[in-house]
PDB file of C-alpha atoms and ligand atoms in Angstrom:
ATOM      1  CA  UNK A 122    -104.581 130.737  46.058  1.00  0.00           C
ATOM      2  CA  UNK A 123    -106.567 128.709  43.489  1.00  0.00           C
ATOM      3  CA  UNK A 124    -105.346 125.186  43.002  1.00  0.00           C
ATOM      4  CA  UNK A 125    -106.050 123.092  39.910  1.00  0.00           C
ATOM      5  CA  UNK A 126    -106.724 119.503  40.981  1.00  0.00           C
ATOM      6  CA  UNK A 127    -107.143 116.490  38.535  1.00  0.00           C
ATOM      7  CA  UNK A 128    -107.474 113.406  40.626  1.00  0.00           C
ATOM      8  CA  UNK A 129    -110.151 112.361  43.238  1.00  0.00           C
ATOM      9  CA  UNK A 130    -107.459 111.274  45.782  1.00  0.00           C
ATOM     10  CA  UNK A 131    -105.770 114.685  45.699  1.00  0.00           C
ATOM     11  CA  UNK A 132    -109.128 116.408  46.015  1.00  0.00           C
ATOM     12  CA  UNK A 133    -110.251 114.275  48.891  1.00  0.00           C
ATOM     13  CA  UNK A 134    -106.998 114.960  50.770  1.00  0.00           C
ATOM     14  CA  UNK A 135    -107.579 118.708  50.554  1.00  0.00           C
ATOM     15  CA  UNK A 136    -111.241 118.449  51.566  1.00  0.00           C
ATOM     16  CA  UNK A 137    -110.451 116.189  54.537  1.00  0.00           C
ATOM     17  CA  UNK A 138    -108.128 118.884  55.773  1.00  0.00           C
ATOM     18  CA  UNK A 139    -110.779 121.548  55.462  1.00  0.00           C
ATOM     19  CA  UNK A 140    -113.372 119.457  57.209  1.00  0.00           C
ATOM     20  CA  UNK A 141    -111.093 118.856  60.142  1.00  0.00           C
ATOM     21  CA  UNK A 142    -111.183 122.587  60.695  1.00  0.00           C
ATOM     22  CA  UNK A 143    -114.855 122.642  60.471  1.00  0.00           C
ATOM     23  CA  UNK A 144    -115.012 124.575  57.112  1.00  0.00           C
ATOM     24  CA  UNK A 145    -118.234 124.468  55.144  1.00  0.00           C
ATOM     25  CA  UNK A 146    -117.447 123.289  51.634  1.00  0.00           C
ATOM     26  CA  UNK A 147    -119.405 124.515  48.455  1.00  0.00           C
ATOM     27  CA  UNK A 148    -119.312 122.974  45.142  1.00  0.00           C
ATOM     28  CA  UNK A 149    -120.255 124.561  41.806  1.00  0.00           C
ATOM     29  CA  UNK A 150    -120.456 121.887  39.018  1.00  0.00           C
ATOM     30  CA  UNK A 151    -119.942 123.233  35.563  1.00  0.00           C
ATOM     31  CA  UNK A 152    -118.806 122.195  32.131  1.00  0.00           C
ATOM     32  CA  UNK A 153    -116.414 125.106  31.630  1.00  0.00           C
ATOM     33  CA  UNK A 154    -116.442 127.830  28.975  1.00  0.00           C
ATOM     34  CA  UNK A 155    -117.405 130.033  31.863  1.00  0.00           C
ATOM     35  CA  UNK A 156    -119.428 133.230  31.739  1.00  0.00           C
ATOM     36  CA  UNK A 157    -121.023 135.548  34.348  1.00  0.00           C
ATOM     37  CA  UNK A 158    -123.754 133.019  35.034  1.00  0.00           C
ATOM     38  CA  UNK A 159    -121.142 130.471  36.281  1.00  0.00           C
ATOM     39  CA  UNK A 160    -119.312 133.208  38.149  1.00  0.00           C
ATOM     40  CA  UNK A 161    -122.414 134.300  39.947  1.00  0.00           C
ATOM     41  CA  UNK A 162    -122.743 130.746  41.343  1.00  0.00           C
ATOM     42  CA  UNK A 163    -119.088 130.750  42.401  1.00  0.00           C
ATOM     43  CA  UNK A 164    -119.560 134.129  44.081  1.00  0.00           C
ATOM     44  CA  UNK A 165    -122.758 132.909  45.841  1.00  0.00           C
ATOM     45  CA  UNK A 166    -120.652 129.949  47.127  1.00  0.00           C
ATOM     46  CA  UNK A 167    -117.878 132.155  48.264  1.00  0.00           C
ATOM     47  CA  UNK A 168    -120.357 134.273  50.195  1.00  0.00           C
ATOM     48  CA  UNK A 169    -121.766 131.307  52.094  1.00  0.00           C
ATOM     49  CA  UNK A 170    -118.958 128.754  52.424  1.00  0.00           C
ATOM     50  CA  UNK A 171    -115.448 128.811  53.786  1.00  0.00           C
ATOM     51  CA  UNK A 172    -114.090 126.691  50.979  1.00  0.00           C
ATOM     52  CA  UNK A 173    -115.335 126.643  47.291  1.00  0.00           C
ATOM     53  CA  UNK A 174    -114.584 124.015  44.697  1.00  0.00           C
ATOM     54  CA  UNK A 175    -115.673 124.660  41.052  1.00  0.00           C
ATOM     55  CA  UNK A 176    -115.764 121.548  38.970  1.00  0.00           C
ATOM     56  CA  UNK A 177    -115.035 121.779  35.240  1.00  0.00           C
ATOM     57  CA  UNK A 178    -115.939 118.519  33.414  1.00  0.00           C
ATOM     58  CA  UNK A 179    -117.537 118.243  30.041  1.00  0.00           C
ATOM     59  CA  UNK A 180    -119.598 115.135  30.969  1.00  0.00           C
ATOM     60  CA  UNK A 181    -119.846 112.846  27.937  1.00  0.00           C
ATOM     61  CA  UNK A 182    -122.856 110.979  29.502  1.00  0.00           C
ATOM     62  CA  UNK A 183    -125.144 113.977  29.479  1.00  0.00           C
ATOM     63  CA  UNK A 184    -124.737 114.657  25.694  1.00  0.00           C
ATOM     64  CA  UNK A 185    -127.349 112.841  23.567  1.00  0.00           C
ATOM     65  CA  UNK A 186    -125.858 114.401  20.510  1.00  0.00           C
ATOM     66  CA  UNK A 187    -122.262 113.450  19.664  1.00  0.00           C
ATOM     67  CA  UNK A 188    -121.753 116.622  17.497  1.00  0.00           C
ATOM     68  CA  UNK A 189    -122.822 118.846  20.356  1.00  0.00           C
ATOM     69  CA  UNK A 190    -120.171 117.131  22.624  1.00  0.00           C
ATOM     70  CA  UNK A 191    -117.520 117.532  19.911  1.00  0.00           C
ATOM     71  CA  UNK A 192    -118.349 121.178  19.422  1.00  0.00           C
ATOM     72  CA  UNK A 193    -118.744 122.108  23.111  1.00  0.00           C
ATOM     73  CA  UNK A 194    -116.394 124.935  23.871  1.00  0.00           C
ATOM     74  CA  UNK A 195    -113.294 124.140  25.939  1.00  0.00           C
ATOM     75  CA  UNK A 196    -111.446 127.185  27.443  1.00  0.00           C
ATOM     76  CA  UNK A 197    -109.769 125.941  30.531  1.00  0.00           C
ATOM     77  CA  UNK A 198    -107.084 128.536  30.821  1.00  0.00           C
ATOM     78  CA  UNK A 199    -109.469 131.484  30.568  1.00  0.00           C
ATOM     79  CA  UNK A 200    -111.811 129.750  32.975  1.00  0.00           C
ATOM     80  CA  UNK A 201    -108.978 129.307  35.507  1.00  0.00           C
ATOM     81  CA  UNK A 202    -108.194 133.098  35.249  1.00  0.00           C
ATOM     82  CA  UNK A 203    -111.849 133.961  35.940  1.00  0.00           C
ATOM     83  CA  UNK A 204    -112.021 131.581  38.919  1.00  0.00           C
ATOM     84  CA  UNK A 205    -108.733 132.982  40.387  1.00  0.00           C
ATOM     85  CA  UNK A 206    -110.439 136.413  40.156  1.00  0.00           C
ATOM     86  CA  UNK A 207    -113.414 135.061  42.191  1.00  0.00           C
ATOM     87  CA  UNK A 208    -110.940 133.507  44.669  1.00  0.00           C
ATOM     88  CA  UNK A 209    -112.227 129.988  44.605  1.00  0.00           C
ATOM     89  CA  UNK A 210    -109.988 127.404  46.448  1.00  0.00           C
ATOM     90  CA  UNK A 211    -109.979 124.539  44.072  1.00  0.00           C
ATOM     91  CA  UNK A 212    -110.725 123.992  40.303  1.00  0.00           C
ATOM     92  CA  UNK A 213    -111.496 120.241  40.015  1.00  0.00           C
ATOM     93  CA  UNK A 214    -110.916 119.369  36.241  1.00  0.00           C
ATOM     94  CA  UNK A 215    -110.620 115.583  36.021  1.00  0.00           C
ATOM     95  CA  UNK A 216    -109.964 113.617  32.779  1.00  0.00           C
ATOM     96  CA  UNK A 217    -112.876 111.491  31.573  1.00  0.00           C
ATOM     97  CA  UNK A 218    -110.978 108.356  32.698  1.00  0.00           C
ATOM     98  CA  UNK A 219    -110.752 109.672  36.242  1.00  0.00           C
ATOM     99  CA  UNK A 220    -114.516 110.131  36.400  1.00  0.00           C
ATOM    100  CA  UNK A 221    -115.481 106.997  34.368  1.00  0.00           C
ATOM    101  CA  UNK A 222    -112.689 104.414  34.789  1.00  0.00           C
ATOM    102  CA  UNK A 223    -112.753 101.142  32.940  1.00  0.00           C
ATOM    103  CA  UNK A 224    -115.620  98.888  34.324  1.00  0.00           C
ATOM    104  CA  UNK A 225    -117.818 101.921  35.261  1.00  0.00           C
ATOM    105  CA  UNK A 226    -121.276 100.366  35.463  1.00  0.00           C
ATOM    106  CA  UNK A 227    -123.659 102.582  37.423  1.00  0.00           C
ATOM    107  CA  UNK A 228    -126.394 104.938  36.180  1.00  0.00           C
ATOM    108  CA  UNK A 229    -128.488 107.206  38.469  1.00  0.00           C
ATOM    109  CA  UNK A 230    -131.858 107.675  36.923  1.00  0.00           C
ATOM    110  CA  UNK A 231    -134.466 110.085  38.321  1.00  0.00           C
ATOM    111  CA  UNK A 232    -138.043 109.400  37.207  1.00  0.00           C
ATOM    112  CA  UNK A 233    -140.973 111.743  37.431  1.00  0.00           C
ATOM    113  CA  UNK A 234    -139.577 115.250  37.289  1.00  0.00           C
ATOM    114  CA  UNK A 235    -136.782 114.138  34.826  1.00  0.00           C
ATOM    115  CA  UNK A 236    -139.207 112.639  32.335  1.00  0.00           C
ATOM    116  CA  UNK A 237    -141.060 115.466  30.460  1.00  0.00           C
ATOM    117  CA  UNK A 238    -139.639 118.350  28.377  1.00  0.00           C
ATOM    118  CA  UNK A 239    -135.802 118.068  28.271  1.00  0.00           C
ATOM    119  CA  UNK A 240    -136.088 114.503  29.441  1.00  0.00           C
ATOM    120  CA  UNK A 241    -138.394 113.541  26.593  1.00  0.00           C
ATOM    121  CA  UNK A 242    -136.489 115.510  23.975  1.00  0.00           C
ATOM    122  CA  UNK A 243    -132.973 114.567  25.099  1.00  0.00           C
ATOM    123  CA  UNK A 244    -132.950 110.909  25.855  1.00  0.00           C
ATOM    124  CA  UNK A 245    -130.381 109.909  28.553  1.00  0.00           C
ATOM    125  CA  UNK A 246    -129.481 113.510  29.304  1.00  0.00           C
ATOM    126  CA  UNK A 247    -130.813 113.623  32.784  1.00  0.00           C
ATOM    127  CA  UNK A 248    -129.367 110.203  33.611  1.00  0.00           C
ATOM    128  CA  UNK A 249    -125.998 111.580  32.649  1.00  0.00           C
ATOM    129  CA  UNK A 250    -126.534 114.733  34.749  1.00  0.00           C
ATOM    130  CA  UNK A 251    -127.894 112.764  37.870  1.00  0.00           C
ATOM    131  CA  UNK A 252    -124.925 110.233  37.519  1.00  0.00           C
ATOM    132  CA  UNK A 253    -122.268 112.872  37.284  1.00  0.00           C
ATOM    133  CA  UNK A 254    -123.669 115.120  40.079  1.00  0.00           C
ATOM    134  CA  UNK A 255    -124.088 112.161  42.465  1.00  0.00           C
ATOM    135  CA  UNK A 256    -120.369 111.254  41.685  1.00  0.00           C
ATOM    136  CA  UNK A 257    -119.292 114.960  42.058  1.00  0.00           C
ATOM    137  CA  UNK A 258    -121.006 115.141  45.446  1.00  0.00           C
ATOM    138  CA  UNK A 259    -119.314 111.937  46.461  1.00  0.00           C
ATOM    139  CA  UNK A 260    -115.877 113.103  45.230  1.00  0.00           C
ATOM    140  CA  UNK A 261    -116.034 116.628  46.729  1.00  0.00           C
ATOM    141  CA  UNK A 262    -117.848 115.682  49.984  1.00  0.00           C
ATOM    142  CA  UNK A 263    -119.359 119.182  49.653  1.00  0.00           C
ATOM    143  CA  UNK A 264    -121.956 120.534  52.095  1.00  0.00           C
ATOM    144  CA  UNK A 265    -123.649 122.799  49.634  1.00  0.00           C
ATOM    145  CA  UNK A 266    -124.180 122.596  45.892  1.00  0.00           C
ATOM    146  CA  UNK A 267    -124.802 125.664  43.719  1.00  0.00           C
ATOM    147  CA  UNK A 268    -126.918 125.329  40.494  1.00  0.00           C
ATOM    148  CA  UNK A 269    -128.472 127.854  38.106  1.00  0.00           C
ATOM    149  CA  UNK A 270    -132.154 128.381  37.551  1.00  0.00           C
ATOM    150  CA  UNK A 271    -131.230 128.783  33.847  1.00  0.00           C
ATOM    151  CA  UNK A 272    -131.443 124.955  33.775  1.00  0.00           C
ATOM    152  CA  UNK A 273    -134.730 124.851  35.789  1.00  0.00           C
ATOM    153  CA  UNK A 274    -135.675 121.282  35.203  1.00  0.00           C
ATOM    154  CA  UNK A 275    -132.145 120.197  36.025  1.00  0.00           C
ATOM    155  CA  UNK A 276    -132.294 122.039  39.273  1.00  0.00           C
ATOM    156  CA  UNK A 277    -135.532 120.200  40.174  1.00  0.00           C
ATOM    157  CA  UNK A 278    -134.000 116.875  39.160  1.00  0.00           C
ATOM    158  CA  UNK A 279    -131.051 117.421  41.447  1.00  0.00           C
ATOM    159  CA  UNK A 280    -133.274 118.502  44.313  1.00  0.00           C
ATOM    160  CA  UNK A 281    -135.199 115.223  43.828  1.00  0.00           C
ATOM    161  CA  UNK A 282    -131.866 113.249  43.610  1.00  0.00           C
ATOM    162  CA  UNK A 283    -130.482 114.453  46.859  1.00  0.00           C
ATOM    163  CA  UNK A 284    -133.797 113.943  48.691  1.00  0.00           C
ATOM    164  CA  UNK A 285    -134.366 110.394  47.390  1.00  0.00           C
ATOM    165  CA  UNK A 286    -130.750 109.208  47.950  1.00  0.00           C
ATOM    166  CA  UNK A 287    -130.255 111.008  51.311  1.00  0.00           C
ATOM    167  CA  UNK A 288    -127.238 112.826  49.888  1.00  0.00           C
ATOM    168  CA  UNK A 289    -126.252 115.380  52.523  1.00  0.00           C
ATOM    169  CA  UNK A 290    -125.802 118.308  50.259  1.00  0.00           C
ATOM    170  CA  UNK A 291    -127.942 121.467  50.528  1.00  0.00           C
ATOM    171  CA  UNK A 292    -128.896 122.528  47.049  1.00  0.00           C
ATOM    172  CA  UNK A 293    -128.996 126.305  46.268  1.00  0.00           C
ATOM    173  CA  UNK A 294    -130.689 127.473  43.200  1.00  0.00           C
ATOM    174  CA  UNK A 295    -129.291 130.780  41.813  1.00  0.00           C
ATOM    175  CA  UNK A 296    -131.020 133.322  39.468  1.00  0.00           C
ATOM    176  CA  UNK A 297    -130.466 133.278  35.770  1.00  0.00           C
ATOM    177  CA  UNK A 298    -127.889 135.821  34.630  1.00  0.00           C
ATOM    178  CA  UNK A 299    -128.846 137.619  31.440  1.00  0.00           C
ATOM    179  CA  UNK A 300    -127.112 139.729  28.785  1.00  0.00           C
ATOM    180  CA  UNK A 301    -128.206 143.371  28.601  1.00  0.00           C
ATOM    181  CA  UNK A 302    -130.687 142.466  25.882  1.00  0.00           C
ATOM    182  CA  UNK A 303    -132.288 139.659  28.011  1.00  0.00           C
ATOM    183  CA  UNK A 304    -130.778 136.638  26.415  1.00  0.00           C
ATOM    184  CA  UNK A 305    -129.843 134.124  29.118  1.00  0.00           C
ATOM    185  CA  UNK A 306    -126.099 133.594  29.283  1.00  0.00           C
ATOM    186  CA  UNK A 307    -124.994 130.189  28.042  1.00  0.00           C
ATOM    187  CA  UNK A 308    -121.725 128.692  26.875  1.00  0.00           C
ATOM    188  CA  UNK A 309    -123.404 127.762  23.548  1.00  0.00           C
ATOM    189  CA  UNK A 310    -124.288 131.492  22.868  1.00  0.00           C
ATOM    190  CA  UNK A 311    -120.714 131.896  21.684  1.00  0.00           C
ATOM    191  CA  UNK A 312    -121.516 129.651  18.648  1.00  0.00           C
ATOM    192  CA  UNK A 313    -124.347 132.035  17.487  1.00  0.00           C
ATOM    193  CA  UNK A 314    -123.329 134.008  14.393  1.00  0.00           C
ATOM    194  CA  UNK A 315    -123.986 137.827  14.411  1.00  0.00           C
ATOM    195  CA  UNK A 316    -127.311 137.891  12.761  1.00  0.00           C
ATOM    196  CA  UNK A 317    -128.588 134.970  14.951  1.00  0.00           C
ATOM    197  CA  UNK A 318    -127.182 136.741  18.043  1.00  0.00           C
ATOM    198  CA  UNK A 319    -129.443 139.704  17.224  1.00  0.00           C
ATOM    199  CA  UNK A 320    -132.461 137.398  16.946  1.00  0.00           C
ATOM    200  CA  UNK A 321    -131.778 135.474  20.111  1.00  0.00           C
ATOM    201  CA  UNK A 322    -133.244 137.872  22.750  1.00  0.00           C
ATOM    202  CA  UNK A 323    -136.668 137.505  21.075  1.00  0.00           C
ATOM    203  CA  UNK A 324    -137.163 134.251  23.025  1.00  0.00           C
ATOM    204  CA  UNK A 325    -136.979 135.816  26.446  1.00  0.00           C
ATOM    205  CA  UNK A 326    -138.929 138.913  25.211  1.00  0.00           C
ATOM    206  CA  UNK A 327    -141.812 136.726  23.925  1.00  0.00           C
ATOM    207  CA  UNK A 328    -141.726 134.568  27.113  1.00  0.00           C
ATOM    208  CA  UNK A 329    -141.981 137.684  29.225  1.00  0.00           C
ATOM    209  CA  UNK A 330    -145.064 138.841  27.233  1.00  0.00           C
ATOM    210  CA  UNK A 331    -146.549 135.393  27.419  1.00  0.00           C
ATOM    211  CA  UNK A 332    -146.118 135.289  31.243  1.00  0.00           C
ATOM    212  CA  UNK A 333    -148.050 138.531  31.570  1.00  0.00           C
ATOM    213  CA  UNK A 334    -150.685 137.163  29.142  1.00  0.00           C
ATOM    214  CA  UNK A 335    -151.056 133.980  31.101  1.00  0.00           C
ATOM    215  CA  UNK A 336    -151.510 136.003  34.324  1.00  0.00           C
ATOM    216  CA  UNK A 337    -154.199 138.013  32.620  1.00  0.00           C
ATOM    217  CA  UNK A 338    -156.052 134.805  31.677  1.00  0.00           C
ATOM    218  CA  UNK A 339    -155.185 134.639  27.974  1.00  0.00           C
ATOM    219  CA  UNK A 340    -155.639 130.967  27.004  1.00  0.00           C
ATOM    220  CA  UNK A 341    -153.865 131.563  23.667  1.00  0.00           C
ATOM    221  CA  UNK A 342    -150.676 132.972  25.247  1.00  0.00           C
ATOM    222  CA  UNK A 343    -148.456 129.983  24.519  1.00  0.00           C
ATOM    223  CA  UNK A 344    -149.341 129.723  20.917  1.00  0.00           C
ATOM    224  CA  UNK A 345    -148.888 133.408  20.450  1.00  0.00           C
ATOM    225  CA  UNK A 346    -145.377 133.047  22.109  1.00  0.00           C
ATOM    226  CA  UNK A 347    -144.427 130.262  19.764  1.00  0.00           C
ATOM    227  CA  UNK A 348    -145.563 132.271  16.717  1.00  0.00           C
ATOM    228  CA  UNK A 349    -143.609 135.335  17.858  1.00  0.00           C
ATOM    229  CA  UNK A 350    -140.449 133.279  18.396  1.00  0.00           C
ATOM    230  CA  UNK A 351    -140.785 131.788  14.965  1.00  0.00           C
ATOM    231  CA  UNK A 352    -141.582 135.171  13.341  1.00  0.00           C
ATOM    232  CA  UNK A 353    -138.529 136.751  14.893  1.00  0.00           C
ATOM    233  CA  UNK A 354    -136.318 134.310  12.990  1.00  0.00           C
ATOM    234  CA  UNK A 355    -135.874 131.194  15.144  1.00  0.00           C
ATOM    235  CA  UNK A 356    -135.655 128.012  13.077  1.00  0.00           C
ATOM    236  CA  UNK A 357    -138.068 126.090  15.155  1.00  0.00           C
ATOM    237  CA  UNK A 358    -139.746 125.933  18.637  1.00  0.00           C
ATOM    238  CA  UNK A 359    -139.392 122.616  20.471  1.00  0.00           C
ATOM    239  CA  UNK A 360    -141.652 123.548  23.289  1.00  0.00           C
ATOM    240  CA  UNK A 361    -143.127 126.520  25.188  1.00  0.00           C
ATOM    241  CA  UNK A 362    -144.964 125.265  28.123  1.00  0.00           C
ATOM    242  CA  UNK A 363    -146.500 126.220  31.401  1.00  0.00           C
ATOM    243  CA  UNK A 364    -145.681 123.656  34.158  1.00  0.00           C
ATOM    244  CA  UNK A 365    -145.844 123.087  37.865  1.00  0.00           C
ATOM    245  CA  UNK A 366    -142.600 124.682  38.987  1.00  0.00           C
ATOM    246  CA  UNK A 367    -141.244 121.921  41.052  1.00  0.00           C
ATOM    247  CA  UNK A 368    -142.794 118.724  39.597  1.00  0.00           C
ATOM    248  CA  UNK A 369    -142.701 119.895  36.019  1.00  0.00           C
ATOM    249  CA  UNK A 370    -146.096 118.147  35.732  1.00  0.00           C
ATOM    250  CA  UNK A 371    -149.206 119.851  34.248  1.00  0.00           C
ATOM    251  CA  UNK A 372    -149.869 123.330  35.536  1.00  0.00           C
ATOM    252  CA  UNK A 373    -153.036 122.927  37.646  1.00  0.00           C
ATOM    253  CA  UNK A 374    -154.624 126.056  38.940  1.00  0.00           C
ATOM    254  CA  UNK A 375    -152.746 128.830  40.603  1.00  0.00           C
ATOM    255  CA  UNK A 376    -152.351 127.305  44.145  1.00  0.00           C
ATOM    256  CA  UNK A 377    -148.785 126.118  43.318  1.00  0.00           C
ATOM    257  CA  UNK A 378    -145.986 128.182  41.719  1.00  0.00           C
ATOM    258  CA  UNK A 379    -145.892 127.806  37.874  1.00  0.00           C
ATOM    259  CA  UNK A 380    -142.934 128.148  35.453  1.00  0.00           C
ATOM    260  CA  UNK A 381    -142.956 128.925  31.765  1.00  0.00           C
ATOM    261  CA  UNK A 382    -140.216 126.829  30.037  1.00  0.00           C
ATOM    262  CA  UNK A 383    -139.040 126.891  26.480  1.00  0.00           C
ATOM    263  CA  UNK A 384    -136.565 125.330  24.001  1.00  0.00           C
ATOM    264  CA  UNK A 385    -135.934 126.650  20.473  1.00  0.00           C
ATOM    265  CA  UNK A 386    -133.422 126.232  17.743  1.00  0.00           C
ATOM    266  CA  UNK A 387    -131.568 129.226  16.198  1.00  0.00           C
ATOM    267  CA  UNK A 388    -128.641 128.976  13.815  1.00  0.00           C
ATOM    268  CA  UNK A 389    -128.214 125.233  14.644  1.00  0.00           C
ATOM    269  CA  UNK A 390    -128.025 125.943  18.307  1.00  0.00           C
ATOM    270  CA  UNK A 391    -130.578 124.784  20.913  1.00  0.00           C
ATOM    271  CA  UNK A 392    -131.501 127.631  23.344  1.00  0.00           C
ATOM    272  CA  UNK A 393    -133.478 127.052  26.472  1.00  0.00           C
ATOM    273  CA  UNK A 394    -134.992 129.568  28.882  1.00  0.00           C
ATOM    274  CA  UNK A 395    -137.488 129.719  31.701  1.00  0.00           C
ATOM    275  CA  UNK A 396    -139.289 132.333  33.817  1.00  0.00           C
ATOM    276  CA  UNK A 397    -141.781 132.381  36.761  1.00  0.00           C
ATOM    277  CA  UNK A 398    -145.352 133.061  35.985  1.00  0.00           C
TER     278      UNK A 398
HETATM  279  P1  AMP B 179    -123.056 124.282  32.535  1.00  0.00           P
HETATM  280  O1  AMP B 179    -121.602 124.627  32.550  1.00  0.00           O
HETATM  281  O2  AMP B 179    -123.887 124.761  31.304  1.00  0.00           O
HETATM  282  O3  AMP B 179    -123.300 122.828  32.823  1.00  0.00           O
HETATM  283  O4  AMP B 179    -123.664 125.112  33.720  1.00  0.00           O
HETATM  284  C1  AMP B 179    -123.160 124.996  34.999  1.00  0.00           C
HETATM  285  C2  AMP B 179    -124.040 125.614  36.000  1.00  0.00           C
HETATM  286  O5  AMP B 179    -124.160 126.996  35.695  1.00  0.00           O
HETATM  287  C3  AMP B 179    -125.437 125.114  35.992  1.00  0.00           C
HETATM  288  O6  AMP B 179    -125.963 124.970  37.358  1.00  0.00           O
HETATM  289  C4  AMP B 179    -126.267 126.047  35.238  1.00  0.00           C
HETATM  290  O7  AMP B 179    -127.573 126.113  35.584  1.00  0.00           O
HETATM  291  C5  AMP B 179    -125.511 127.342  35.600  1.00  0.00           C
HETATM  292  N1  AMP B 179    -125.685 128.433  34.648  1.00  0.00           N
HETATM  293  C6  AMP B 179    -125.552 128.409  33.303  1.00  0.00           C
HETATM  294  N2  AMP B 179    -125.866 129.496  32.736  1.00  0.00           N
HETATM  295  C7  AMP B 179    -126.365 130.334  33.646  1.00  0.00           C
HETATM  296  C8  AMP B 179    -126.934 131.561  33.715  1.00  0.00           C
HETATM  297  N3  AMP B 179    -127.094 132.367  32.657  1.00  0.00           N
HETATM  298  N4  AMP B 179    -127.300 132.028  35.008  1.00  0.00           N
HETATM  299  C9  AMP B 179    -127.173 131.385  36.090  1.00  0.00           C
HETATM  300  N5  AMP B 179    -126.687 130.152  36.101  1.00  0.00           N
HETATM  301  C10 AMP B 179    -126.306 129.569  34.969  1.00  0.00           C
END
């Protein structure tokens, strides 16, 4: 049975009971508007943990754009149906005041890996993410946390966070789930109008070609990729960059794994994607 829990005290009481039995607890933090990408995380958690908590919280602190926060889809009933289907134990869906009560004054800020790319373009975003994830780990007392590679830089920020603060949660990074045409699933895709939705897969397609070109030694691969994305009908490309896969610093040589990461605007929606190179 899947329980919906709204308060930290109720959540803690349940988790304490599980821990007494020795159950391994997994947590899947989400902002709701669930799709197959989120469900794949919940299924991975179910396969590896005796107990699974999926959190649904549209975290105001990680939105640098108030309009994006206002327009963020909220579909809790449909989300709960999907999670019942997966068989998760608890949906933790707190109100903002439960997470950030009056007087809340702490920010968790990761330097280094959180600074380039999304960190530079969305000021305060990763502070909001790191703060809420640290809190969710404290609230849920989970042993394992499941995150998508779709948000690659976020995954590296969270790995850094738990290492630096000795948070005893094992971080699991799960593969990006895509639509049949290659578009990475995202809650924001629902806001793309039909014509834009047809253009959207061009980002992944161009990135896939660019990754092959980089491997073949083509020094103009990233410029070509940006031009292709633009020509396909995207409004603008914020970045298409090759980086060290774990530090997100400059890609130096081929001794360390590299990642191709991109952000581009289409139909007023900001889409991000990343692939290994
Ligand atoms: P969000 O609700 O967008 O904050 O995402 C919650 C979690 O789901 C994050 O760890 C995301 O990386 C992950 N996620 C979102 N989209 C996908 C996807 N297409 N494939 C895999 N994981 C995803």
